[in-house]
Amino acid sequence: MSQTTVLLKDAIVLDYLPVEMNADASPRVERCDLLLQEGRIAERGVGLTAPAGAGVRDLGGRVVMPGHVNGHHHLYSALAPGMPPPVNTPRSFQDVLTEIWWKLDRALDAESIYYSAVAGAWDSLRCGTTLVFDHHSSLTAVGDSLDHVERGLRDAGVRGALCYETTDRGGPGSRDMCLEENRRYLAKIRDNTSAGVPWFRGLVGAHAGFTLENQTLEHLSEICDEFGVGLHTHLCEGNTDRELCRERGWPDPVSRFDGFGLIRKGSLFAHGTDLTPLELRLIGERGSWLVHNGRSNMNNGVGRAPVDRFPDNACFGTDGLDGNMWGEMRTTFFRGNETGRGSLGFAGSLQFWIGGYRLAREIFGEPFGSLDVGAPADLVICNDAHKSPLSEDNWLSLMLFGFHPWDVREVWVDGAQRYVYGDAAPYDGVACRAAARRIWDRMAKI
Ligand SMILES: [Zn+2]
């Protein structure tokens, strides 16, 4: 769907950051009009007049907010819910990997990668999530896989920062294909000079330190240097990473990555449940990002991340579960309150929530998180069912307790309406379910 010029009248606009790229957070709530043009907010104010030919929508005081950002996702797992249980019951996090996810990523083919991406992106969009940092793996279908993911996101209308999870678990030939897929996609992004807010960006992807040989870390660092981007990887998801590093005689995971120059500005580390205070400080000093995936950590039993000690550059991710960022934030908030120990609290929730937009700004070079003039026109229009008034004083409380995916009425990305409540899916559901069945059947034979 192409961009349009449209005047959204009488909205209650919530946004988090000024349009200036390095400005501090200053959440505000204002009742005003927004003019969307060429994918951006072109005007903002009270009593705006629509230009000739523009569409006009009276929102009657509905809440409008920036589309949500997911800092760590695996769209390739979108067809996993409902699959038969593993033959051998997992007893550890490593078993979860070998019995479930490392079978799923070997079962995927080009078509099922696409259906996973488009269906997972559609799930995200319906929760108000408009930008996803995806971490992709499909070990027997590596080449061009990021193009299939990109096509799925594009068909759903969701922006993405993509990478391929490089690993040594398939041997050196397979490892080289993973590296090449990252390089190929990054070159494609670099050569794309189309105007406007970019839909896609690339990072250098890697699974986790414990499945990466030293030589591979060296290659990953070279690709980061070549394209001027950071690494996106799992780090200390439970104690497996540290234990396996020790078994191999390697330094601890953070020192090891740091030794290869991978803890750098623009790098994105998911989980960090097993990080020491010194390691957390180093990650902060290097300007890297930590992504907290609270629900996934609970599901995998990998422990509680020290979220109260995470560096300033921190945000939320869903780690393949779904696209519901409100749910992700509130689960971590609740979990901290349950024990009163290491709580995220309101201040941490605000830091992590706005962190997603700061991360998107850094990687995309665009003022996400603002709905002021010049900002990308990526926004959620809520229905009028939310029950209590929104203000600058209570917006975070409403994000934690008040708003849910069923409050999303419309989602706009790049200045065009991508979703209205009740819309049909942008893919063939019968074909998607057939693709899911096919990969489940393949998994049983791996
Ligand atoms: Zn993950």
Coordinates of C-alpha atoms and ligand atoms in Angstrom, one line a residue:
M1 CA 0.0 0.0 0.0
S2 CA 1.4 3.4 -1.0
Q3 CA 1.8 6.4 1.2
T4 CA -1.0 8.9 1.3
T5 CA -1.5 12.4 2.5
V6 CA -4.0 12.3 5.3
L7 CA -5.0 14.6 8.1
L8 CA -5.8 12.8 11.4
K9 CA -7.9 15.2 13.4
D10 CA -8.6 15.4 17.1
A11 CA -6.2 12.7 18.3
I12 CA -4.8 12.3 21.9
V13 CA -1.2 11.9 20.9
L14 CA 1.3 10.2 23.2
D15 CA 4.9 10.2 22.2
Y16 CA 8.2 9.6 24.1
L17 CA 11.1 11.4 22.5
P18 CA 11.6 14.8 20.8
V19 CA 12.3 14.6 17.1
E20 CA 15.9 15.7 17.7
M21 CA 18.0 12.5 17.5
N22 CA 20.1 12.7 20.6
A23 CA 17.5 14.4 22.9
D24 CA 16.6 13.0 26.2
A25 CA 13.2 11.3 26.7
S26 CA 10.3 13.7 27.4
P27 CA 7.0 11.8 27.1
R28 CA 4.1 14.0 26.4
V29 CA 0.4 13.8 25.8
E30 CA -1.3 16.4 23.6
R31 CA -4.7 16.6 22.0
C32 CA -4.0 17.8 18.4
D33 CA -4.1 17.0 14.7
L34 CA -1.4 15.1 12.7
L35 CA -0.8 15.6 9.0
L36 CA 0.8 12.5 7.5
Q37 CA 2.7 13.0 4.2
E38 CA 5.3 11.0 2.3
G39 CA 5.7 8.6 5.2
R40 CA 6.3 11.2 7.9
I41 CA 4.5 13.5 10.2
A42 CA 4.4 16.7 8.1
E43 CA 2.4 19.0 10.5
R44 CA 1.3 18.8 14.1
G45 CA -1.0 21.2 15.8
V46 CA -4.6 22.2 16.7
G47 CA -7.0 23.1 13.9
L48 CA -4.8 22.1 11.0
T49 CA -6.3 22.5 7.5
A50 CA -6.0 19.6 5.1
P51 CA -4.1 20.3 1.9
A52 CA -6.0 19.9 -1.4
G53 CA -6.6 16.2 -2.2
A54 CA -5.7 15.0 1.3
G55 CA -7.9 12.5 3.2
V56 CA -9.3 13.6 6.5
R57 CA -10.1 11.4 9.4
D58 CA -11.7 12.6 12.6
L59 CA -10.4 10.4 15.4
G60 CA -12.8 11.9 18.0
G61 CA -10.2 11.9 20.8
R62 CA -8.8 8.4 20.2
V63 CA -5.3 7.7 21.5
V64 CA -2.5 7.7 19.0
M65 CA 1.0 6.5 19.9
P66 CA 4.2 5.5 18.1
G67 CA 4.3 1.9 16.8
H68 CA 6.1 -0.5 19.2
V69 CA 9.6 -1.8 18.7
N70 CA 10.6 -5.4 19.4
G71 CA 14.4 -5.6 20.2
H72 CA 14.8 -9.3 19.7
H73 CA 12.5 -11.7 17.8
H74 CA 12.7 -15.0 15.9
L75 CA 10.1 -14.8 13.2
Y76 CA 11.2 -18.3 12.1
S77 CA 9.5 -19.8 15.1
A78 CA 6.0 -18.4 14.2
L79 CA 4.7 -21.8 13.0
A80 CA 6.0 -23.6 16.1
P81 CA 2.9 -23.2 18.4
G82 CA 1.0 -26.5 18.3
M83 CA 3.8 -28.7 17.0
P84 CA 4.1 -32.2 18.4
P85 CA 6.1 -32.4 21.6
P86 CA 9.8 -33.4 21.3
V87 CA 10.5 -37.2 21.4
N88 CA 13.0 -36.7 24.2
T89 CA 11.7 -34.5 27.0
P90 CA 14.1 -31.5 27.4
R91 CA 15.7 -31.5 30.8
S92 CA 18.0 -28.5 30.3
F93 CA 18.3 -25.4 28.2
Q94 CA 20.7 -27.2 25.9
D95 CA 18.1 -30.0 25.5
V96 CA 15.5 -27.3 24.5
L97 CA 17.9 -26.1 21.8
T98 CA 18.8 -29.6 20.4
E99 CA 15.3 -31.2 20.7
I100 CA 13.2 -28.3 19.5
W101 CA 14.8 -25.2 17.9
W102 CA 17.8 -26.9 16.2
K103 CA 15.3 -29.3 14.6
L104 CA 12.9 -26.6 13.6
D105 CA 15.6 -24.5 11.9
R106 CA 16.8 -27.5 9.9
A107 CA 13.2 -28.2 8.8
L108 CA 12.6 -24.8 7.3
D109 CA 12.6 -24.2 3.5
A110 CA 12.1 -21.0 1.5
E111 CA 8.3 -21.2 1.5
S112 CA 8.0 -21.9 5.2
I113 CA 10.5 -19.2 6.0
Y114 CA 8.2 -16.8 4.2
Y115 CA 5.1 -18.0 5.9
S116 CA 6.8 -17.8 9.3
A117 CA 7.8 -14.2 8.6
V118 CA 4.6 -12.9 7.2
A119 CA 2.5 -14.7 9.9
G120 CA 4.8 -13.6 12.7
A121 CA 4.9 -10.1 11.4
W122 CA 1.1 -10.0 11.1
D123 CA 0.9 -11.1 14.8
S124 CA 3.2 -8.2 15.6
L125 CA 1.3 -5.6 13.7
R126 CA -2.0 -6.5 15.3
C127 CA -0.3 -5.9 18.7
G128 CA 0.8 -2.4 17.5
T129 CA 4.4 -3.5 16.8
T130 CA 5.8 -1.9 13.7
L131 CA 9.6 -2.5 13.9
V132 CA 11.2 -5.9 14.6
F133 CA 14.9 -6.8 15.3
D134 CA 14.8 -10.3 13.9
H135 CA 17.4 -13.1 14.5
H136 CA 16.9 -15.7 11.8
S137 CA 18.0 -19.3 11.5
S138 CA 17.2 -21.9 8.8
L139 CA 20.3 -24.1 8.7
T140 CA 19.4 -26.2 5.6
A141 CA 18.1 -23.1 3.7
V142 CA 20.6 -20.4 4.4
G143 CA 21.2 -18.6 1.1
D144 CA 18.7 -15.8 0.4
S145 CA 16.8 -16.6 3.6
L146 CA 16.9 -13.0 4.7
D147 CA 15.1 -12.0 1.5
H148 CA 12.3 -14.4 2.4
V149 CA 12.1 -12.9 5.8
E150 CA 12.1 -9.4 4.3
R151 CA 9.3 -10.3 1.9
G152 CA 7.2 -11.6 4.8
L153 CA 7.7 -8.4 6.8
R154 CA 7.0 -6.2 3.8
D155 CA 3.8 -8.1 2.9
A156 CA 2.6 -7.6 6.5
G157 CA 3.7 -3.9 6.6
V158 CA 6.3 -4.2 9.3
R159 CA 9.9 -2.7 9.3
G160 CA 12.8 -5.0 10.2
A161 CA 16.5 -5.1 11.2
L162 CA 17.6 -8.5 9.9
C163 CA 20.5 -10.8 10.4
Y164 CA 21.3 -14.5 10.1
E165 CA 22.4 -16.5 13.2
T166 CA 25.9 -17.6 12.2
T167 CA 26.9 -20.9 13.9
D168 CA 29.5 -23.6 13.7
R169 CA 27.2 -26.4 14.6
G170 CA 26.8 -27.4 10.9
G171 CA 30.6 -27.5 10.3
P172 CA 32.8 -25.0 8.4
G173 CA 31.0 -25.2 5.0
S174 CA 27.7 -24.4 6.7
R175 CA 29.3 -21.7 8.8
D176 CA 30.6 -20.0 5.6
M177 CA 27.1 -20.0 4.2
C178 CA 25.8 -18.2 7.3
L179 CA 28.6 -15.6 7.1
E180 CA 27.9 -15.1 3.4
E181 CA 24.2 -14.6 4.0
N182 CA 24.9 -11.8 6.4
R183 CA 27.4 -10.3 4.0
R184 CA 25.1 -10.6 1.1
Y185 CA 22.1 -8.9 2.9
L186 CA 24.3 -6.1 4.3
A187 CA 25.6 -5.3 0.8
K188 CA 22.1 -5.3 -0.5
I189 CA 21.0 -2.8 2.2
R190 CA 24.1 -0.7 1.6
D191 CA 23.3 -0.5 -2.1
N192 CA 19.7 0.4 -1.6
T193 CA 19.5 4.2 -2.0
S194 CA 15.7 4.7 -2.1
A195 CA 14.4 7.8 -0.5
G196 CA 12.3 8.0 2.7
V197 CA 12.5 6.2 6.0
P198 CA 14.2 2.9 5.4
W199 CA 12.1 -0.3 5.8
F200 CA 15.1 -2.6 6.5
R201 CA 18.5 -2.5 8.1
G202 CA 21.0 -5.3 8.6
L203 CA 23.2 -6.4 11.5
V204 CA 25.7 -9.2 11.7
G205 CA 24.0 -12.2 13.2
A206 CA 25.4 -15.0 15.4
H207 CA 23.7 -17.7 17.5
A208 CA 25.7 -17.6 20.8
G209 CA 29.3 -17.7 21.8
F210 CA 29.2 -21.4 22.7
T211 CA 28.4 -22.5 19.1
L212 CA 31.0 -20.2 17.6
E213 CA 34.7 -21.1 17.1
N214 CA 37.3 -18.4 17.5
Q215 CA 38.0 -18.1 13.8
T216 CA 34.3 -17.5 13.3
L217 CA 34.3 -14.7 15.8
E218 CA 37.1 -13.2 13.8
H219 CA 35.1 -13.3 10.6
L220 CA 32.1 -11.8 12.3
S221 CA 34.2 -8.9 13.6
E222 CA 35.5 -8.4 10.0
I223 CA 32.0 -8.2 8.6
C224 CA 31.0 -5.7 11.4
D225 CA 34.0 -3.6 10.4
E226 CA 33.3 -3.9 6.7
F227 CA 29.7 -2.7 6.9
G228 CA 30.0 -0.5 10.0
V229 CA 27.4 -2.4 12.0
G230 CA 27.1 -4.3 15.2
L231 CA 26.6 -7.9 16.1
H232 CA 23.2 -9.4 17.1
T233 CA 23.6 -12.5 19.2
H234 CA 22.5 -14.3 22.3
L235 CA 24.7 -13.8 25.4
C236 CA 24.6 -15.6 28.7
E237 CA 21.1 -17.0 28.3
G238 CA 21.3 -19.1 31.4
N239 CA 24.7 -20.5 32.5
T240 CA 25.2 -22.8 29.5
D241 CA 27.2 -20.1 27.7
R242 CA 29.7 -19.6 30.5
E243 CA 30.0 -23.4 31.3
L244 CA 30.7 -24.4 27.7
C245 CA 33.2 -21.6 27.3
R246 CA 35.1 -23.0 30.3
E247 CA 34.9 -26.5 29.0
R248 CA 36.5 -25.4 25.8
G249 CA 39.2 -23.5 27.6
W250 CA 37.9 -20.2 26.3
P251 CA 37.7 -17.0 28.3
D252 CA 34.2 -16.1 29.7
P253 CA 31.7 -15.2 27.1
V254 CA 31.9 -11.4 27.5
S255 CA 35.7 -11.3 27.6
R256 CA 35.8 -13.6 24.6
F257 CA 33.5 -11.4 22.5
D258 CA 35.3 -8.3 23.7
G259 CA 38.6 -9.8 22.7
F260 CA 37.3 -10.0 19.1
G261 CA 36.0 -6.4 19.2
L262 CA 32.4 -7.5 19.1
I263 CA 31.2 -5.7 22.2
R264 CA 30.9 -2.4 20.3
K265 CA 28.5 0.4 19.6
G266 CA 25.5 -1.0 17.7
S267 CA 25.9 -4.5 19.0
L268 CA 22.8 -6.2 20.4
F269 CA 23.0 -8.9 23.1
A270 CA 19.8 -10.8 24.0
H271 CA 19.2 -12.2 27.5
G272 CA 22.2 -11.6 29.8
T273 CA 20.6 -13.6 32.6
D274 CA 24.1 -14.7 33.8
L275 CA 26.1 -11.5 33.7
T276 CA 28.2 -10.2 36.5
P277 CA 28.2 -6.5 37.6
L278 CA 31.6 -6.0 35.9
E279 CA 30.4 -7.5 32.7
L280 CA 27.3 -5.4 32.7
R281 CA 29.4 -2.3 33.2
L282 CA 31.7 -3.2 30.3
I283 CA 28.7 -3.7 28.0
G284 CA 27.5 -0.3 29.0
E285 CA 30.9 1.4 28.5
R286 CA 31.2 -0.1 25.0
G287 CA 27.8 1.4 24.0
S288 CA 26.3 -2.0 23.2
W289 CA 22.6 -2.9 23.8
L290 CA 21.1 -5.6 26.1
V291 CA 17.7 -6.9 25.2
H292 CA 15.6 -8.4 28.0
N293 CA 13.2 -11.2 27.1
G294 CA 11.5 -11.9 30.4
R295 CA 8.7 -14.3 29.3
S296 CA 11.2 -16.4 27.2
N297 CA 13.6 -16.6 30.2
M298 CA 10.7 -17.8 32.4
N299 CA 9.6 -20.4 29.8
N300 CA 13.1 -21.8 29.3
G301 CA 14.0 -21.7 33.0
V302 CA 17.2 -19.9 32.3
G303 CA 17.0 -17.6 35.4
R304 CA 16.2 -14.0 36.0
A305 CA 18.2 -11.3 34.3
P306 CA 19.6 -8.6 36.6
V307 CA 17.4 -6.0 34.9
D308 CA 17.9 -3.5 37.7
R309 CA 21.6 -3.4 36.8
F310 CA 21.3 -3.4 33.0
P311 CA 23.1 -0.5 31.3
D312 CA 21.3 2.6 29.9
N313 CA 21.1 0.9 26.5
A314 CA 18.4 -1.7 27.3
C315 CA 15.1 -2.6 25.8
F316 CA 12.5 -5.4 25.6
G317 CA 12.3 -8.3 23.1
T318 CA 10.0 -11.3 22.8
D319 CA 12.5 -13.9 21.6
G320 CA 10.1 -15.6 19.2
L321 CA 7.1 -15.9 21.5
D322 CA 4.8 -13.3 19.9
G323 CA 4.8 -9.6 19.0
N324 CA 3.1 -8.2 22.2
M325 CA 5.4 -5.6 23.7
W326 CA 2.8 -4.4 26.2
G327 CA 2.7 -8.0 27.5
E328 CA 6.4 -8.3 27.5
M329 CA 6.9 -5.2 29.6
R330 CA 4.2 -5.9 32.1
T331 CA 5.4 -9.5 32.7
T332 CA 8.8 -8.2 33.7
F333 CA 7.2 -5.6 35.9
F334 CA 5.1 -8.2 37.6
R335 CA 7.9 -10.6 38.0
G336 CA 10.1 -8.1 39.8
N337 CA 7.2 -7.1 42.1
E338 CA 6.5 -10.7 43.0
T339 CA 9.7 -11.1 45.0
G340 CA 10.5 -7.4 45.6
R341 CA 14.1 -8.3 44.5
G342 CA 15.8 -6.8 41.4
S343 CA 12.5 -5.2 40.4
L344 CA 12.3 -3.3 37.1
G345 CA 9.8 -0.9 38.6
F346 CA 8.3 2.1 36.9
A347 CA 11.7 3.8 36.2
G348 CA 13.1 0.6 34.6
S349 CA 9.9 0.0 32.6
L350 CA 10.2 3.5 31.2
Q351 CA 13.9 3.1 30.4
F352 CA 13.4 -0.2 28.6
W353 CA 10.3 0.8 26.8
I354 CA 11.8 4.0 25.4
G355 CA 15.1 2.1 24.9
G356 CA 13.5 0.3 22.0
Y357 CA 13.0 3.5 20.2
R358 CA 16.5 4.7 21.0
L359 CA 17.8 1.4 19.6
A360 CA 15.7 1.9 16.4
R361 CA 17.1 5.5 16.1
E362 CA 20.6 4.3 16.4
I363 CA 20.3 1.5 13.8
F364 CA 17.9 3.2 11.3
G365 CA 19.1 6.8 11.8
E366 CA 15.5 8.0 12.0
P367 CA 13.6 9.7 14.9
F368 CA 11.4 6.8 16.0
G369 CA 9.5 7.3 19.2
S370 CA 8.4 10.8 18.3
L371 CA 5.2 11.9 16.5
D372 CA 6.5 15.4 15.9
V373 CA 7.1 17.0 12.5
G374 CA 9.7 15.0 10.6
A375 CA 9.2 11.7 12.5
P376 CA 8.3 8.5 10.7
A377 CA 4.5 8.1 10.4
D378 CA 4.5 4.7 12.2
L379 CA 1.7 4.8 14.7
V380 CA -1.1 2.9 16.5
I381 CA -4.6 4.3 16.7
C382 CA -6.4 2.8 19.6
N383 CA -10.1 2.2 19.8
D384 CA -12.2 4.2 22.2
A385 CA -12.7 1.3 24.7
H386 CA -9.8 2.1 27.1
K387 CA -11.4 3.0 30.4
S388 CA -9.5 5.8 32.0
P389 CA -8.1 9.2 30.9
L390 CA -4.6 9.3 29.6
S391 CA -2.2 12.1 30.7
E392 CA 1.5 12.8 30.9
D393 CA 1.3 11.7 34.6
N394 CA -0.3 8.3 34.1
W395 CA 0.7 7.1 30.6
L396 CA 3.2 4.5 31.9
S397 CA 0.7 3.1 34.3
L398 CA -1.8 2.8 31.4
M399 CA 0.9 1.0 29.3
L400 CA 1.5 -1.4 32.2
F401 CA -2.1 -2.0 33.2
G402 CA -4.5 -0.4 30.7
F403 CA -3.6 -1.1 27.1
H404 CA -3.8 -4.5 25.4
P405 CA -3.6 -5.7 21.8
W406 CA -7.4 -5.7 21.7
D407 CA -7.3 -1.9 22.1
V408 CA -5.5 -1.6 18.7
R409 CA -7.9 -0.3 16.1
E410 CA -5.5 0.7 13.3
V411 CA -1.8 0.5 12.6
W412 CA -0.1 2.9 10.2
V413 CA 3.5 2.4 9.0
D414 CA 5.4 4.7 6.6
G415 CA 2.3 6.9 6.4
A416 CA 0.0 4.2 5.1
Q417 CA -2.7 2.3 6.9
R418 CA -1.4 -1.3 7.2
Y419 CA -4.0 -2.8 9.5
V420 CA -7.6 -2.1 10.6
Y421 CA -9.2 -4.3 13.3
G422 CA -11.0 -7.2 11.5
D423 CA -8.8 -7.2 8.4
A424 CA -8.1 -10.5 6.7
A425 CA -4.5 -11.8 7.0
P426 CA -2.1 -10.8 4.2
Y427 CA -1.4 -14.4 3.5
D428 CA -3.2 -17.6 2.6
G429 CA -4.0 -19.3 5.9
V430 CA -4.6 -22.8 4.4
A431 CA -1.2 -22.7 2.6
C432 CA 0.5 -21.4 5.8
R433 CA -1.0 -24.2 7.9
A434 CA 0.2 -26.7 5.3
A435 CA 3.7 -25.3 5.5
A436 CA 3.5 -25.7 9.3
R437 CA 2.5 -29.3 9.0
R438 CA 5.3 -29.9 6.5
I439 CA 8.0 -28.6 8.8
W440 CA 6.6 -30.5 11.8
D441 CA 6.7 -33.7 9.8
R442 CA 10.3 -33.0 8.8
M443 CA 11.3 -32.3 12.4
A444 CA 10.1 -35.7 13.4
K445 CA 12.6 -37.3 11.0
I446 CA 15.6 -35.2 12.1
Ligands
ZN1 ZN 16.6 -15.4 20.9

